[in-house]
Coordinates of C-alpha atoms in Angstrom, one line a residue:
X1106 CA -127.8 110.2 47.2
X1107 CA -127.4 107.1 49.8
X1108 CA -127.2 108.7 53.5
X1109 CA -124.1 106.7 53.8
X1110 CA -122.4 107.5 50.6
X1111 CA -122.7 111.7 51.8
X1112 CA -121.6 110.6 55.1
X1113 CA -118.9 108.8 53.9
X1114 CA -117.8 112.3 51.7
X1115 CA -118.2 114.3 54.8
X1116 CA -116.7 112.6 57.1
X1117 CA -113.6 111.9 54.7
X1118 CA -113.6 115.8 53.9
X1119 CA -113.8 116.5 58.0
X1120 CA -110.8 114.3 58.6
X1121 CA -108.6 115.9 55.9
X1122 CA -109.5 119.6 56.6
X1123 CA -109.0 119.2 60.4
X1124 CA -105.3 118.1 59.9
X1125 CA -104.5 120.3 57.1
X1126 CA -105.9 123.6 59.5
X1127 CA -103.3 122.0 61.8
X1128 CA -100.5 122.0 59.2
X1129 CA -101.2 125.2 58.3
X1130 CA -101.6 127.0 61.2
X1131 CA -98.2 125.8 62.2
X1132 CA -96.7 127.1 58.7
X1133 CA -98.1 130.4 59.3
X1134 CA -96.7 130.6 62.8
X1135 CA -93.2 129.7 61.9
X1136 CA -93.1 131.7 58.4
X1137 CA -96.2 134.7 58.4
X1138 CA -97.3 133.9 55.5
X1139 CA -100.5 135.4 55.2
X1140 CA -101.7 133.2 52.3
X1141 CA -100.4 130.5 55.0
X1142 CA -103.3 132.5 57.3
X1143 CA -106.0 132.6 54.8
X1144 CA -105.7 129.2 54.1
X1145 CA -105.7 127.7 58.0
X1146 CA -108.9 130.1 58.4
X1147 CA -110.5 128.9 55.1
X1148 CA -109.7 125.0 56.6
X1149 CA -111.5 125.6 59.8
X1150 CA -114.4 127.1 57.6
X1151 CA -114.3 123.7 55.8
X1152 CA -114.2 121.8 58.9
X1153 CA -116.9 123.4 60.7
X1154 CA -119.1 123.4 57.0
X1155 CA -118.8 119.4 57.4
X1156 CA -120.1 119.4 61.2
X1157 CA -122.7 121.5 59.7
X1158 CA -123.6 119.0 57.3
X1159 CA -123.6 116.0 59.3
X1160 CA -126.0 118.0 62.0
X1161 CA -128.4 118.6 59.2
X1162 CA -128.2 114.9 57.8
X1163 CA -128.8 114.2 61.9
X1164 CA -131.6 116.6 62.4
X1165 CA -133.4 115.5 59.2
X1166 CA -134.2 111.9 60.2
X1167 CA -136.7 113.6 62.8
X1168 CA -140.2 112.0 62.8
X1169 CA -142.6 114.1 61.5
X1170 CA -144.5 115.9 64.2
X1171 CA -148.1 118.0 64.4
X1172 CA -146.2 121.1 64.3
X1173 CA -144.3 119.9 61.4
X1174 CA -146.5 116.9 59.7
X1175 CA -144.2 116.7 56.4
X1176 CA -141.6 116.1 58.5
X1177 CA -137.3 117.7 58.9
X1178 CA -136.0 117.0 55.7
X1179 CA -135.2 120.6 54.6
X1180 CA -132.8 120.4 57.9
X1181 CA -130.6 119.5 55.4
X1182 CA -130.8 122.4 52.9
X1183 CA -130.7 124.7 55.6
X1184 CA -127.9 123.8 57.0
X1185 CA -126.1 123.5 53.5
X1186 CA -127.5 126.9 52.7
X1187 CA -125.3 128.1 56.1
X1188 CA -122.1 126.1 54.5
X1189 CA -122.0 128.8 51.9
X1190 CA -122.8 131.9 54.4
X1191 CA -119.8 130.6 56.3
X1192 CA -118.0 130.1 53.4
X1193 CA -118.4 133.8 52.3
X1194 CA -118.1 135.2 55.2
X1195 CA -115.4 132.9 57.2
X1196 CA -113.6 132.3 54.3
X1197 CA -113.8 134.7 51.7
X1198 CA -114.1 138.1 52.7
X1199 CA -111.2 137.0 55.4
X1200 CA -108.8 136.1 52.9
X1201 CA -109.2 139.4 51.0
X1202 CA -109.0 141.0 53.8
X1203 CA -105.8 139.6 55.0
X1204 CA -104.5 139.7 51.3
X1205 CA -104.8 144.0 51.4
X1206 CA -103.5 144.1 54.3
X1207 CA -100.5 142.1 53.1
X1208 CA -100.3 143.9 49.9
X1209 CA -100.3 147.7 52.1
X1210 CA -98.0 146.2 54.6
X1211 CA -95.8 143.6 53.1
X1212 CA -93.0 141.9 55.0
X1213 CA -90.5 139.1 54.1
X1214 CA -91.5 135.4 54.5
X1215 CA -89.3 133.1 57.0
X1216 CA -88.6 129.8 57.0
X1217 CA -90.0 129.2 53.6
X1218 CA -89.9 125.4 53.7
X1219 CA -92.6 126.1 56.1
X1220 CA -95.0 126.9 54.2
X1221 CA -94.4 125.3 50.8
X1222 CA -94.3 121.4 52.7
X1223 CA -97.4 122.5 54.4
X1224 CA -99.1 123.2 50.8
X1225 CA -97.5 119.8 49.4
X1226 CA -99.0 117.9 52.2
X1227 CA -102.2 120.0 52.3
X1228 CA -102.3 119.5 48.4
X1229 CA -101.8 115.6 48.8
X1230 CA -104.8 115.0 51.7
X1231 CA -107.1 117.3 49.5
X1232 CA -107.0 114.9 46.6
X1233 CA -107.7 112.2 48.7
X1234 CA -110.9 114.1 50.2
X1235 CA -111.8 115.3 46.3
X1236 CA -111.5 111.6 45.2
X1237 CA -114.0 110.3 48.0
X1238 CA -116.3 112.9 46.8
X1239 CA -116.2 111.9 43.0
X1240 CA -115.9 108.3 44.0
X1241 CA -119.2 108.6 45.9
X1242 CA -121.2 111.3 43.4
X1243 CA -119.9 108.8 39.9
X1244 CA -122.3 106.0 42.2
X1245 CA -125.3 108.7 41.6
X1246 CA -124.4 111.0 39.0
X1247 CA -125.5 108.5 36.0
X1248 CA -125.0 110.6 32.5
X1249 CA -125.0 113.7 33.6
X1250 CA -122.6 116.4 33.6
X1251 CA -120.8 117.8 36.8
X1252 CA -122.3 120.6 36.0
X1253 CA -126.0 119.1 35.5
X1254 CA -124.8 117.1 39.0
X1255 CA -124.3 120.0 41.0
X1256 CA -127.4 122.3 39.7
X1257 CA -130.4 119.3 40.1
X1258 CA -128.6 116.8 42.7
X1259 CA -131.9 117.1 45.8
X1260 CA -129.5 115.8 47.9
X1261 CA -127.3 119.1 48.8
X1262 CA -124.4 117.2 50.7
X1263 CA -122.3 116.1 47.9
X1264 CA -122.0 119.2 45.7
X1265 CA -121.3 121.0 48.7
X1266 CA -118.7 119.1 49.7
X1267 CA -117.2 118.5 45.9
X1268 CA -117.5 122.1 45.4
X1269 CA -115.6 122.7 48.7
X1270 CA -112.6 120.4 47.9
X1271 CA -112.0 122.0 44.1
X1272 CA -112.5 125.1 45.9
X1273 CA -109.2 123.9 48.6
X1274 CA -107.2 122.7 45.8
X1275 CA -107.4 125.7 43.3
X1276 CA -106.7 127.6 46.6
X1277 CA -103.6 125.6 47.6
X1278 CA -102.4 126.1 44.2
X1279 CA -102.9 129.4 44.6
X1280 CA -101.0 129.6 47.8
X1281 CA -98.3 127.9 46.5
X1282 CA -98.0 129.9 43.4
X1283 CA -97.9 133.1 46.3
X1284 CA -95.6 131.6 48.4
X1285 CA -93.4 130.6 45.5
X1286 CA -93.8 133.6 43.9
X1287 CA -92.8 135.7 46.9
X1288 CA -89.6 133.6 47.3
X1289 CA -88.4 133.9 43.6
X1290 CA -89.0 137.4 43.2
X1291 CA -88.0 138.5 46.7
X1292 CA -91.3 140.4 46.5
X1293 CA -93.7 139.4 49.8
X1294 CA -96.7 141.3 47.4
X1295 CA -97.1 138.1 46.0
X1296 CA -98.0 136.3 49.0
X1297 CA -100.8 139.0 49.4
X1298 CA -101.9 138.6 45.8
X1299 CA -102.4 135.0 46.4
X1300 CA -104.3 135.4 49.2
X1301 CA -106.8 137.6 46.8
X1302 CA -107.2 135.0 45.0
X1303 CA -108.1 132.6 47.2
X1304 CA -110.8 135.0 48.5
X1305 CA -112.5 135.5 45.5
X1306 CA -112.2 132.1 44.4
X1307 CA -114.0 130.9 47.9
X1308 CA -116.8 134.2 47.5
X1309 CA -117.6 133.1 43.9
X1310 CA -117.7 129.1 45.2
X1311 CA -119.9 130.5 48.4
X1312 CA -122.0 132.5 46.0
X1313 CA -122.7 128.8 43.5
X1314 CA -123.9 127.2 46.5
X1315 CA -126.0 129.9 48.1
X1316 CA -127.7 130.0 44.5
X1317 CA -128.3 126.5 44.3
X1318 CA -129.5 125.6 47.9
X1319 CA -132.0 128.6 47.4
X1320 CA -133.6 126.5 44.9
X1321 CA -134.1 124.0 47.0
X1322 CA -135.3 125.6 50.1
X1323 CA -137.6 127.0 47.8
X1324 CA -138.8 123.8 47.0
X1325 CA -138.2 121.7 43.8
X1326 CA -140.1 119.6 41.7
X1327 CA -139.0 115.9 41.0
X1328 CA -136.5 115.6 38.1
X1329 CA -137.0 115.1 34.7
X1330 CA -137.1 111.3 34.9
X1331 CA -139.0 110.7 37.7
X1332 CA -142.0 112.9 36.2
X1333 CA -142.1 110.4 33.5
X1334 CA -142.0 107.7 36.0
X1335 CA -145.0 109.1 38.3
X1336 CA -146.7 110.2 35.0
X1337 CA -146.3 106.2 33.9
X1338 CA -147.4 104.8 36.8
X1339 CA -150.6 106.9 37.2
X1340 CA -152.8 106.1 34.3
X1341 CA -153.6 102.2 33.7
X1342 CA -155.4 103.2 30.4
X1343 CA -158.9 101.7 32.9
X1344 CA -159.8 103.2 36.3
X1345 CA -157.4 105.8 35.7
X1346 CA -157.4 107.4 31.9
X1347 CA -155.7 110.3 32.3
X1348 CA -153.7 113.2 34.2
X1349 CA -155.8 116.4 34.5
X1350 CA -153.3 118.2 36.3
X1351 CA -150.2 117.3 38.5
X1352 CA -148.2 118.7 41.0
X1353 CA -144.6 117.3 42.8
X1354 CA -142.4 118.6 45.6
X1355 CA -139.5 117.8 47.3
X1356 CA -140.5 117.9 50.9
X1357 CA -136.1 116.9 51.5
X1358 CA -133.4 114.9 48.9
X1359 CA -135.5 111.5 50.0
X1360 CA -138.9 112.6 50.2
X1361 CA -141.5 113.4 47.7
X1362 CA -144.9 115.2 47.3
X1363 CA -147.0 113.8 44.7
X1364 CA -150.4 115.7 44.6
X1365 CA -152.4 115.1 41.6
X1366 CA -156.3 115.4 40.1
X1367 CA -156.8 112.5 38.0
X1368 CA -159.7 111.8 35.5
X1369 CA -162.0 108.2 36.3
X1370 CA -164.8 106.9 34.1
X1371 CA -168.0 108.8 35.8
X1372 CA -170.0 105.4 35.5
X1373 CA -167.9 103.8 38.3
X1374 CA -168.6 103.4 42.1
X1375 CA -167.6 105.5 44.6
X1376 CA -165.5 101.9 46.3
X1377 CA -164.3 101.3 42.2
X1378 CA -163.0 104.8 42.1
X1379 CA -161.9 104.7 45.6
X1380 CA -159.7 101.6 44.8
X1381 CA -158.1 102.7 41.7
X1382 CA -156.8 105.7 43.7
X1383 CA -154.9 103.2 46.1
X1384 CA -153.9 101.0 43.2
X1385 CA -152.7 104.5 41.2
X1386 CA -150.7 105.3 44.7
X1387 CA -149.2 101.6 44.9
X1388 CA -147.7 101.6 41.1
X1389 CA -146.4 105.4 42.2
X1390 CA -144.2 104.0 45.4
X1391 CA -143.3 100.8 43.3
X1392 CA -141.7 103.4 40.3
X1393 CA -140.6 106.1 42.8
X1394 CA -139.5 105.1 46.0
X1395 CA -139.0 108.7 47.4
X1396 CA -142.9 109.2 47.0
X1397 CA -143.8 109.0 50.4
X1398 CA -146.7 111.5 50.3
X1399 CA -149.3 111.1 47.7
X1400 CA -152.6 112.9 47.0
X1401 CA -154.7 111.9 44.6
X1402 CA -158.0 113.5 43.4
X1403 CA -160.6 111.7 41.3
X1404 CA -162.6 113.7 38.7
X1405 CA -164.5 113.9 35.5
X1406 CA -162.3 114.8 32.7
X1407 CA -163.5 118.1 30.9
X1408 CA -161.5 119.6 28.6
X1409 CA -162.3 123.3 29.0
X1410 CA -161.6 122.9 32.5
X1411 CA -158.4 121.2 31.6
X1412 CA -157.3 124.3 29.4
X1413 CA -158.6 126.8 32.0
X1414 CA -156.7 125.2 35.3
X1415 CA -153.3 124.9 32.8
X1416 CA -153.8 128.7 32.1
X1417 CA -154.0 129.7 35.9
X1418 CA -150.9 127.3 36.2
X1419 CA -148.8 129.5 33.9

């Protein structure tokens, strides 16, 4: 993901969450709608999940230091991994909260039109924020599936924040089905059963998240294709005949580890060997940008060996 393609997401999300929290907030005061509450609470959530985002994207772009010599990239999954604790927490276990206390203590809704041209507006500047975010993942995404997007995307800023807007739509929907609900029926239960919704629709969207940015802080490998890339650009079929063993980790969405013990013809130098290694590392960067650190270790291939380290890896 481009650092100015997430911005771009964030900053389009920020801008539509901020007035919609507004909107809403308004709505709630003039009809007490709690769904109408919920949903101002869960927009503020949003909006302070975007600053969040775009202070880890800031922090990130620290030079690396002694202390830290691989540098701040994981600033980044940290502070998405916080987007879904504030998502859960802010957002989700509010709304159900509100929504059983609505349910146990219902009361009438007033001013109606309130809360349903809130929703329609809210609706409206949601898809424009969810059509950035496609707009900007369809430039990265390639063939894969949304699905496949939001599991292996490195770059945690644009699932988050697609995740987020689906998450405000279904939710407005939701609303609006409560509001409209409570209105036809003359039953204010509805309103409360909407705002149930929306929690558990925000806790299961806060629980995708958390699971995914785990990975990451973890620390992943490189995907699929770049493997084959680094794998490629390794061996020359000269200095370089094979991979022994090989190793990768994303050190943050734009940086990658490359450590590796590669096998060399034993008659060589120690300046021949020495500068195949630096070739090796030159064809790596020129196939994989993001493979900013790079270890390579010359040996003797051995096959026994071979077997014995891939056992030990398992």
């Amino acid at each position: 993901m481009s650092a100015s393609g997430g911005t771009k997401a964030i900053v389009a999300a920020l801008a539509a969450n901020l007035s919609i929290a507004v909107a809403k907030f308004v709505a709630f005061a003039f009809s007490g709608s709690s769904s109408m509450l919920a949903e101002g609470v869960h927009s503020v959530a949003d909006s302070g999940n975007q600053a969040l985002l775009l202070l880890g994207h800031k922090k990130a772009k620290k030079k690396a230091s002694e202390e830290h010599p691989f540098g701040y990239g994981r600033e980044r999954y940290i502070y998405s991994f916080l987007v879904a604790i504030v998502l859960f927490s802010v957002g989700g276990l509010f709304a159900l909260y509100e929504g059983y206390e609505k349910i146990r203590h219902p009361h009438e809704l007033s001013h109606w039109y309130w809360p349903v041209g809130v929703l329609v507006f809210a609706i409206i500047a949601e898809i424009f924020s969810f059509r950035t975010a496609i707009r900007e993942s369809n430039a990265i995404r390639g063939t894969q599936s949304w699905t496949a997007f939001v599991r292996r995307a490195k770059a945690p800023e644009l699932p988050v924040v697609l995740l987020e807007d689906l998450g405000a739509l279904v939710g407005l929907i939701l609303a609006l089905g409560g509001v409209g609900l409570a209105l036809l029926t003359g039953d204010p239960v509805w309103d409360g059963i909407g705002t149930i919704c929306i929690g558990v629709l925000l806790v299961l969207i806060a629980i995708v998240l958390a699971v995914e940015t785990k990975s990451l802080l973890l620390g992943e490998s490189a995907g699929t294709e770049e493997l084959g890339k680094i794998r490629a650009a390794i061996v020359d079929g000269e200095r370089v005949t094979r991979i022994i063993h090989m190793r990768t980790l994303h050190l943050g969405p734009e940086e990658l580890l490359v450590a590796a013990k590669v096998a060399v013809e034993s008659h060589e130098s120690a300046a021949e060997v020495a500068r195949a290694i630096d070739e090796a590392e030159h064809r790596i960067r020129a196939a994989v940008p993001i493979a900013r650190v790079i270890y390579l270790e010359p040996d003797i291939y051995r096959a026994a060996e071979t077997e014995e380290a891939a056992a030990k890896a398992l």
